[in-house]
Coordinates of C-alpha atoms in Angstrom, one line a residue:
X193 CA 20.8 18.2 7.4
X194 CA 19.9 19.6 4.1
X195 CA 19.2 23.4 4.3
X196 CA 16.5 23.5 2.6
X197 CA 14.8 20.8 4.7
X198 CA 13.2 21.3 8.9
X199 CA 12.5 18.0 10.4
X200 CA 10.4 17.0 12.8
X201 CA 11.4 15.6 16.0
X202 CA 9.6 11.8 15.1
X203 CA 11.8 12.5 11.9
X204 CA 15.1 14.0 13.7
X205 CA 14.3 10.8 16.4
X206 CA 14.7 7.8 13.4
X207 CA 17.3 9.6 11.8
X208 CA 19.4 9.9 15.0
X209 CA 18.9 5.9 15.8
X210 CA 19.9 5.0 12.9
X211 CA 22.9 7.3 12.1
X212 CA 25.8 5.3 12.3
X213 CA 23.6 2.5 10.0
X214 CA 24.0 2.2 6.1
X215 CA 21.7 0.1 5.6
X216 CA 17.8 1.0 7.1
X217 CA 14.2 0.3 7.1
X218 CA 11.8 3.4 7.9
X219 CA 8.6 1.7 8.3
X220 CA 7.2 4.6 9.7
X221 CA 2.6 5.0 9.4
X222 CA 1.4 6.7 6.6
X223 CA 1.7 10.9 7.2
X224 CA 4.2 10.5 8.5
X225 CA 6.9 11.8 6.4
X226 CA 8.7 8.8 4.8
X227 CA 9.4 10.9 2.0
X228 CA 11.7 13.4 4.3
X229 CA 13.3 11.1 6.4
X230 CA 14.7 8.6 3.8
X231 CA 16.2 11.5 1.6
X232 CA 17.8 13.0 4.4
X233 CA 19.1 9.5 5.2
X234 CA 20.7 9.4 1.8
X235 CA 21.8 12.7 1.9
X236 CA 24.0 11.8 4.5
X237 CA 25.0 8.7 3.1
X238 CA 26.3 11.2 0.4
X239 CA 27.4 8.3 -2.8
X240 CA 28.2 9.7 -6.3
X241 CA 25.0 8.0 -7.0
X242 CA 22.1 6.9 -6.2
X243 CA 19.0 4.8 -7.6
X244 CA 15.4 5.4 -6.2
X245 CA 12.9 2.8 -7.2
X246 CA 9.2 3.3 -7.0
X247 CA 5.7 2.9 -7.9
X248 CA 5.0 5.2 -11.2
X249 CA 2.4 6.9 -10.0
X250 CA 5.7 8.3 -7.2
X251 CA 7.9 8.7 -10.1
X252 CA 7.3 12.7 -10.6
X253 CA 6.6 13.9 -6.9
X254 CA 10.1 12.3 -6.5
X255 CA 11.6 14.0 -9.2
X256 CA 9.7 17.2 -8.1
X257 CA 10.9 17.2 -3.9
X258 CA 14.7 16.2 -5.0
X259 CA 14.7 18.9 -7.0
X260 CA 13.2 21.2 -4.6
X261 CA 15.3 20.2 -1.7
X262 CA 18.5 18.9 -2.6
X263 CA 19.3 21.3 -5.8
X264 CA 22.9 20.0 -5.8
X265 CA 21.7 16.9 -7.7
X266 CA 20.9 15.8 -10.8
X267 CA 17.2 14.5 -10.9
X268 CA 17.1 12.1 -14.3
X269 CA 14.0 9.6 -14.6
X270 CA 16.1 7.0 -15.7
X271 CA 14.2 5.2 -19.0
X272 CA 16.3 5.4 -21.9
X273 CA 19.6 7.2 -20.8
X274 CA 23.0 5.7 -21.0
X275 CA 24.4 4.9 -17.6
X276 CA 27.6 5.9 -18.8
X277 CA 26.7 9.2 -19.6
X278 CA 25.2 9.6 -16.1
X279 CA 26.8 12.4 -14.1
X280 CA 28.5 11.7 -10.6
X281 CA 26.3 13.6 -7.9
X282 CA 22.9 12.1 -9.8
X283 CA 19.7 10.5 -8.2
X284 CA 18.5 8.2 -10.8
X285 CA 14.5 7.5 -10.3
X286 CA 12.7 4.6 -11.6
X287 CA 9.6 2.6 -11.2
X288 CA 9.3 -0.9 -9.6
X289 CA 8.2 -2.5 -13.3
X290 CA 11.1 -1.2 -15.6
X291 CA 13.9 -1.6 -13.3
X292 CA 14.2 -5.3 -14.0
X293 CA 14.6 -4.9 -17.7
X294 CA 17.3 -1.9 -17.6
X295 CA 20.4 -4.5 -16.8
X296 CA 22.5 -2.2 -17.0
X297 CA 21.5 -1.3 -13.7
X298 CA 23.4 -4.1 -12.1
X299 CA 26.7 -2.0 -13.3
X300 CA 26.4 0.2 -10.7
X301 CA 28.6 0.4 -7.9
X302 CA 29.4 1.9 -4.4
X303 CA 26.0 3.9 -4.7
X304 CA 22.9 3.9 -2.7
X305 CA 19.8 2.2 -3.0
X306 CA 16.5 3.9 -1.3
X307 CA 13.1 1.8 -2.3
X308 CA 10.2 3.6 -2.0
X309 CA 7.2 1.4 -0.6
X310 CA 9.4 -1.8 -0.1
X311 CA 6.8 -3.8 0.3
X312 CA 6.5 -4.0 -3.7
X313 CA 9.3 -7.1 -3.7
X314 CA 7.6 -9.1 -1.5
X315 CA 7.2 -12.2 -4.0
X316 CA 11.6 -13.1 -3.7
X317 CA 10.7 -15.3 -7.0
X318 CA 9.2 -12.1 -9.1
X319 CA 11.5 -10.4 -11.9
X320 CA 11.8 -7.0 -10.0
X321 CA 12.6 -8.7 -6.2
X322 CA 15.5 -11.1 -8.1
X323 CA 16.9 -8.1 -9.7
X324 CA 16.8 -5.5 -7.1
X325 CA 18.1 -8.7 -4.4
X326 CA 21.4 -9.0 -6.8
X327 CA 22.5 -5.3 -7.0
X328 CA 25.7 -4.1 -5.5
X329 CA 24.6 -1.3 -3.4
X330 CA 26.9 -0.4 -1.2
X331 CA 23.8 1.5 1.0
X332 CA 19.6 0.9 1.5
X333 CA 17.3 2.8 2.5
X334 CA 14.1 1.1 2.8
X335 CA 10.7 3.1 3.1
X336 CA 7.0 1.7 3.9
X337 CA 4.3 2.5 5.9
X338 CA 2.9 -1.1 5.4
X339 CA 5.9 -3.3 4.9
X340 CA 4.2 -7.3 5.4
X341 CA 0.6 -6.2 4.9
X342 CA 0.2 -8.5 8.0
X343 CA 2.6 -11.3 6.8
X344 CA 5.4 -11.4 8.3
X345 CA 7.3 -14.2 5.8
X346 CA 6.6 -11.4 3.5
X347 CA 9.5 -9.6 5.2
X348 CA 12.4 -11.9 4.0
X349 CA 13.6 -9.7 0.8
X350 CA 13.6 -6.9 2.9
X351 CA 15.5 -8.2 5.8
X352 CA 18.5 -9.8 3.4
X353 CA 18.8 -6.0 1.9
X354 CA 19.0 -5.1 5.8
X355 CA 21.9 -7.2 6.0
X356 CA 20.1 -9.6 8.4
X357 CA 21.4 -13.0 5.7
X358 CA 18.9 -15.2 7.0
X359 CA 17.5 -18.0 4.5
X360 CA 13.6 -18.4 3.9
X361 CA 13.6 -22.4 5.0
X362 CA 14.9 -20.7 8.5
X363 CA 12.7 -17.4 8.8
X364 CA 9.5 -19.5 8.3
X365 CA 10.9 -21.7 10.5
X366 CA 11.5 -19.9 13.7
X367 CA 8.9 -17.5 13.0
X368 CA 5.9 -19.2 11.6
X369 CA 3.7 -22.1 13.0
X370 CA 2.7 -23.6 9.7
X371 CA 0.6 -27.2 9.6
X372 CA 0.0 -29.1 6.6
X373 CA -2.6 -29.1 3.9
X374 CA -4.0 -32.1 2.9
X375 CA -5.9 -30.4 -0.1
X376 CA -2.9 -28.6 -1.5
X377 CA -0.1 -30.6 -0.6
X378 CA 2.5 -28.6 1.2
X379 CA 2.7 -26.4 4.6
X380 CA 0.0 -23.3 5.2
X381 CA 1.3 -20.4 7.8
X382 CA -1.4 -20.0 10.5
X383 CA 0.1 -17.7 12.4
X384 CA 3.3 -16.6 13.9
X385 CA 5.9 -17.3 17.0
X386 CA 8.8 -15.2 18.5
X387 CA 7.8 -11.8 17.5
X388 CA 9.3 -10.3 20.1
X389 CA 12.6 -11.9 19.1
X390 CA 12.2 -10.6 15.0
X391 CA 11.5 -7.2 16.1
X392 CA 14.7 -7.2 18.3
X393 CA 16.6 -9.0 15.1
X394 CA 14.9 -6.2 12.3
X395 CA 16.0 -4.0 15.0
X396 CA 19.3 -4.7 15.1
X397 CA 19.4 -4.5 11.4
X398 CA 17.9 -0.4 11.1
X399 CA 14.5 -0.7 11.3
X400 CA 13.3 1.9 12.7
X401 CA 9.1 1.8 13.6
X402 CA 6.8 4.2 14.1
X403 CA 2.8 4.8 14.2
X404 CA 1.1 8.2 13.8
X405 CA -0.7 7.7 17.2
X406 CA 2.9 7.9 18.8
X407 CA 3.8 11.2 17.1
X408 CA 0.3 13.3 16.3
X409 CA -3.3 13.5 17.8
X410 CA -5.2 12.7 15.2
X411 CA -9.4 12.6 15.1
X412 CA -10.9 9.8 16.2
X413 CA -12.1 7.1 13.4
X414 CA -15.4 5.7 13.4
X415 CA -16.5 2.0 11.4
X416 CA -19.9 1.5 10.7
X417 CA -20.5 -1.5 8.7
X418 CA -24.0 -1.2 6.1
X419 CA -25.7 -4.3 5.8
X420 CA -27.3 -4.8 2.5
X421 CA -29.6 -8.0 1.2
X422 CA -28.3 -11.0 -0.4
X423 CA -29.6 -11.2 -4.6
X424 CA -30.5 -15.0 -4.9
X425 CA -28.6 -15.3 -7.6
X426 CA -25.5 -14.4 -5.6
X427 CA -26.8 -18.0 -3.7
X428 CA -27.4 -19.6 -7.0
X429 CA -23.8 -19.0 -8.3
X430 CA -22.4 -20.2 -5.4
X431 CA -24.4 -23.1 -5.4
X432 CA -23.1 -24.0 -9.7
X433 CA -21.0 -21.7 -10.3
X434 CA -22.5 -20.0 -13.6
X435 CA -25.4 -18.1 -13.6
X436 CA -26.3 -15.8 -16.6
X437 CA -27.4 -12.1 -15.6
X438 CA -28.0 -8.6 -17.9
X439 CA -27.0 -11.1 -20.7
X440 CA -23.6 -12.2 -19.2
X441 CA -23.1 -15.9 -18.8
X442 CA -21.0 -15.6 -15.5
X443 CA -18.4 -18.8 -15.2
X444 CA -16.4 -19.8 -12.3
X445 CA -14.2 -22.8 -14.2
X446 CA -11.3 -21.5 -11.7
X447 CA -10.8 -20.7 -8.3
X448 CA -9.7 -17.5 -9.1
X449 CA -12.9 -16.7 -11.7
X450 CA -15.3 -18.0 -8.9
X451 CA -14.5 -15.8 -6.3
X452 CA -14.2 -12.7 -8.7
X453 CA -17.9 -13.2 -9.2
X454 CA -19.3 -13.8 -5.8
X455 CA -17.5 -10.5 -4.8
X456 CA -19.1 -8.5 -8.1
X457 CA -22.8 -10.3 -7.4
X458 CA -22.1 -9.3 -3.7
X459 CA -21.2 -5.7 -5.1
X460 CA -22.1 -4.0 -8.5
X461 CA -24.7 -6.8 -9.1
X462 CA -26.6 -6.3 -6.3
X463 CA -29.0 -3.9 -6.4
X464 CA -29.6 -4.2 -2.5
X465 CA -26.0 -2.4 -2.3
X466 CA -26.4 0.3 -4.7
X467 CA -29.7 1.2 -2.8
X468 CA -27.8 1.4 0.2
X469 CA -25.4 3.5 -1.5
X470 CA -27.6 6.2 -2.8
X471 CA -29.1 6.3 0.1
X472 CA -25.8 7.2 1.9
X473 CA -25.0 9.7 -0.4
X474 CA -28.3 11.3 -0.3
X475 CA -27.6 11.4 3.2
X476 CA -25.0 14.0 3.1
X477 CA -23.4 16.7 0.4
X478 CA -19.8 16.7 2.3
X479 CA -17.1 15.4 0.2
X480 CA -17.0 11.7 -0.5
X481 CA -14.2 9.5 -1.3
X482 CA -15.5 5.5 -2.3
X483 CA -13.2 2.6 -3.2
X484 CA -13.5 0.4 -5.3
X485 CA -12.2 -3.1 -6.7
X486 CA -13.6 -3.7 -10.6
X487 CA -14.5 -1.7 -13.4
X488 CA -18.4 -2.5 -13.0
X489 CA -18.7 -1.1 -9.9
X490 CA -16.5 2.2 -11.3
X491 CA -19.8 2.3 -14.0
X492 CA -22.8 1.8 -11.7
X493 CA -21.4 4.2 -9.4
X494 CA -20.7 6.7 -12.4
X495 CA -24.5 6.6 -13.2
X496 CA -25.3 6.9 -9.8
X497 CA -23.1 10.5 -9.9
X498 CA -25.0 11.3 -13.0
X499 CA -28.2 10.9 -11.8
X500 CA -27.7 12.5 -8.6
X501 CA -26.0 15.2 -10.4
X502 CA -23.3 15.0 -7.9
X503 CA -20.0 16.7 -9.4
X504 CA -16.8 13.6 -10.1
X505 CA -13.8 13.4 -9.3
X506 CA -11.7 9.7 -10.7
X507 CA -8.2 7.6 -10.5
X508 CA -7.9 4.8 -11.4
X509 CA -5.4 3.2 -13.9
X510 CA -7.1 5.4 -16.8
X511 CA -8.0 8.4 -15.7
X512 CA -5.9 11.0 -12.8
X513 CA -8.8 13.6 -12.0
X514 CA -9.2 15.4 -8.8
X515 CA -10.7 18.6 -10.0
X516 CA -14.0 18.3 -8.3
X517 CA -12.7 16.7 -4.8
X518 CA -10.7 20.4 -4.9
X519 CA -13.4 23.1 -5.8
X520 CA -16.9 21.8 -5.0
X521 CA -17.3 20.4 -1.0
X522 CA -20.2 18.1 -2.8
X523 CA -18.1 16.2 -5.2
X524 CA -18.0 12.1 -5.1
X525 CA -13.9 11.1 -5.5
X526 CA -14.4 7.5 -6.8
X527 CA -10.9 5.9 -6.3
X528 CA -9.9 2.4 -7.5
X529 CA -7.6 0.7 -4.9
X530 CA -4.4 0.0 -7.0
X531 CA -4.3 3.2 -8.7
X532 CA -5.2 6.0 -5.5
X533 CA -4.9 4.0 -2.4
X534 CA -1.1 4.8 -1.7
X535 CA 0.1 9.0 -1.8
X536 CA -2.9 10.5 -2.0
X537 CA -4.0 13.7 0.6
X538 CA -6.9 13.6 0.7
X539 CA -8.5 15.2 4.1
X540 CA -10.4 17.6 2.6
X541 CA -12.9 14.7 3.2
X542 CA -13.3 12.9 6.0
X543 CA -15.5 10.2 5.0
X544 CA -15.0 7.1 2.8
X545 CA -17.3 4.4 2.1
X546 CA -16.2 1.1 0.8
X547 CA -18.2 -0.4 -2.3
X548 CA -16.2 -2.6 -3.0
X549 CA -13.2 -4.7 -0.9
X550 CA -9.7 -5.4 -1.8
X551 CA -7.9 -8.7 -0.8
X552 CA -4.1 -6.5 -0.5
X553 CA -4.1 -5.8 3.7
X554 CA -1.5 -3.1 2.7
X555 CA -3.8 -1.1 0.4
X556 CA -6.6 -1.7 2.7
X557 CA -4.6 0.1 5.6
X558 CA -3.4 2.6 3.2
X559 CA -7.2 3.7 1.9
X560 CA -8.0 5.1 5.2
X561 CA -4.8 7.2 5.7
X562 CA -6.3 9.1 3.0
X563 CA -8.5 10.9 5.1
X564 CA -6.7 10.2 8.6
X565 CA -3.7 12.1 8.7
X566 CA -1.6 14.9 9.7
X567 CA -3.9 18.0 8.6
X568 CA -7.3 16.5 9.4
X569 CA -9.2 18.2 12.4
X570 CA -12.8 16.6 11.4
X571 CA -13.3 12.8 13.0
X572 CA -13.1 10.4 10.4
X573 CA -15.7 7.9 9.0
X574 CA -15.6 4.6 7.2
X575 CA -18.7 3.0 5.7
X576 CA -18.1 -0.8 4.6
X577 CA -21.1 -1.9 2.3
X578 CA -21.2 -5.7 3.3
X579 CA -23.5 -8.1 1.2
X580 CA -25.2 -10.7 4.2
X581 CA -23.9 -14.4 3.8
X582 CA -21.6 -13.6 0.9
X583 CA -17.5 -13.6 0.8
X584 CA -17.3 -10.2 1.8
X585 CA -17.4 -10.9 5.4
X586 CA -14.5 -13.5 5.4
X587 CA -12.9 -10.2 3.4
X588 CA -13.0 -7.9 5.9
X589 CA -12.2 -10.1 8.7
X590 CA -8.9 -11.4 7.5
X591 CA -8.2 -8.1 6.3
X592 CA -8.4 -7.1 10.4
X593 CA -6.4 -10.1 11.0
X594 CA -4.0 -8.8 8.9
X595 CA -3.4 -5.5 10.6
X596 CA -3.3 -7.0 13.9
X597 CA -0.8 -8.6 13.3
X598 CA 1.1 -5.5 11.1
X599 CA -0.1 -3.8 14.4
X600 CA 2.2 -6.0 16.9
X601 CA 5.3 -5.2 14.7
X602 CA 5.0 -1.7 16.0
X603 CA 4.1 -2.0 19.3
X604 CA 7.1 -1.2 21.7
X605 CA 9.2 -3.9 22.5
X606 CA 8.2 -5.4 26.0
X607 CA 10.9 -5.3 28.8

């Protein structure tokens, strides 16, 4: 163990159980310290070169982590440097969107590969996944709290990296339940089978599953559905896929655009939902975290914060500002899922409002852990603003189903 690192017992247990393995997956729930477990395993494996692939927003965090706790390494954010001048005892950090654009990385040999949030390679056809899967890594470390997003088929790229050489066709045949979809002309997955057998195989290939509740006593979570009346214009668009609102014509000429506009009509275009949000904001001066999906949501909520004179912080693709959250108890923090559902530590707050939902299960589950984590000493409250009779209720149901599938992976094996 590095002299500068002190591990919790559960972290030592994860390392001890995988001590003899050089391909491992630490599927540890959010807040259990995957960063320390993964970096300690990397240190134990001790290869001259190490490649860490992470999300763009996490690059500086990883750089600071290694420089603080493993000063013996040369830490390099790998951008435009020449590979042949990289010295031994180095850790190269690159984000998922850039890694496949640096083909020289494929020349690396006898190195340790670590993927932070390894679910990022779930689409085996994407450029990043294809590139990562053909790397010649000696050792592999996968880190994720939500490895599948509730879809077991999304494990295939990861299990191949762990050395379980099972084809996609065989994996689907053995572990999924499918039926023919006449509309789309192909098979669709409607469930899963032989889950215990799959979990056993995963553990044999170095996968460790651990939930926060097994390790720490965290406060209760309270989930509250707040019903909002459905505007007539939503029903009009649902019927005709075309409507004019606020001098803008919304046309749902594809399934994707129709779904997007249905979500917005149930969200920022719905005065009833905005009124419910205002009531919630006026009911407390505590810190509030609000998750949202669309830019239109942000603009509407920002206007409300200005009207109520609530100090505001923002995390989205353009802004990263948590100053009000850090300094003012009455602050409201607007967090866009893609930019802030993973990695942020927001346990100064204990209330999250979901103004709109994401359809990505891993982002939804990770968002809840921004406040429900080690250091939180208050009960956590989650308010879901849901417009009656709309797509939002089905989205929430699907998210719950995906959570059930994910939780099944983390459960102890039946004896």
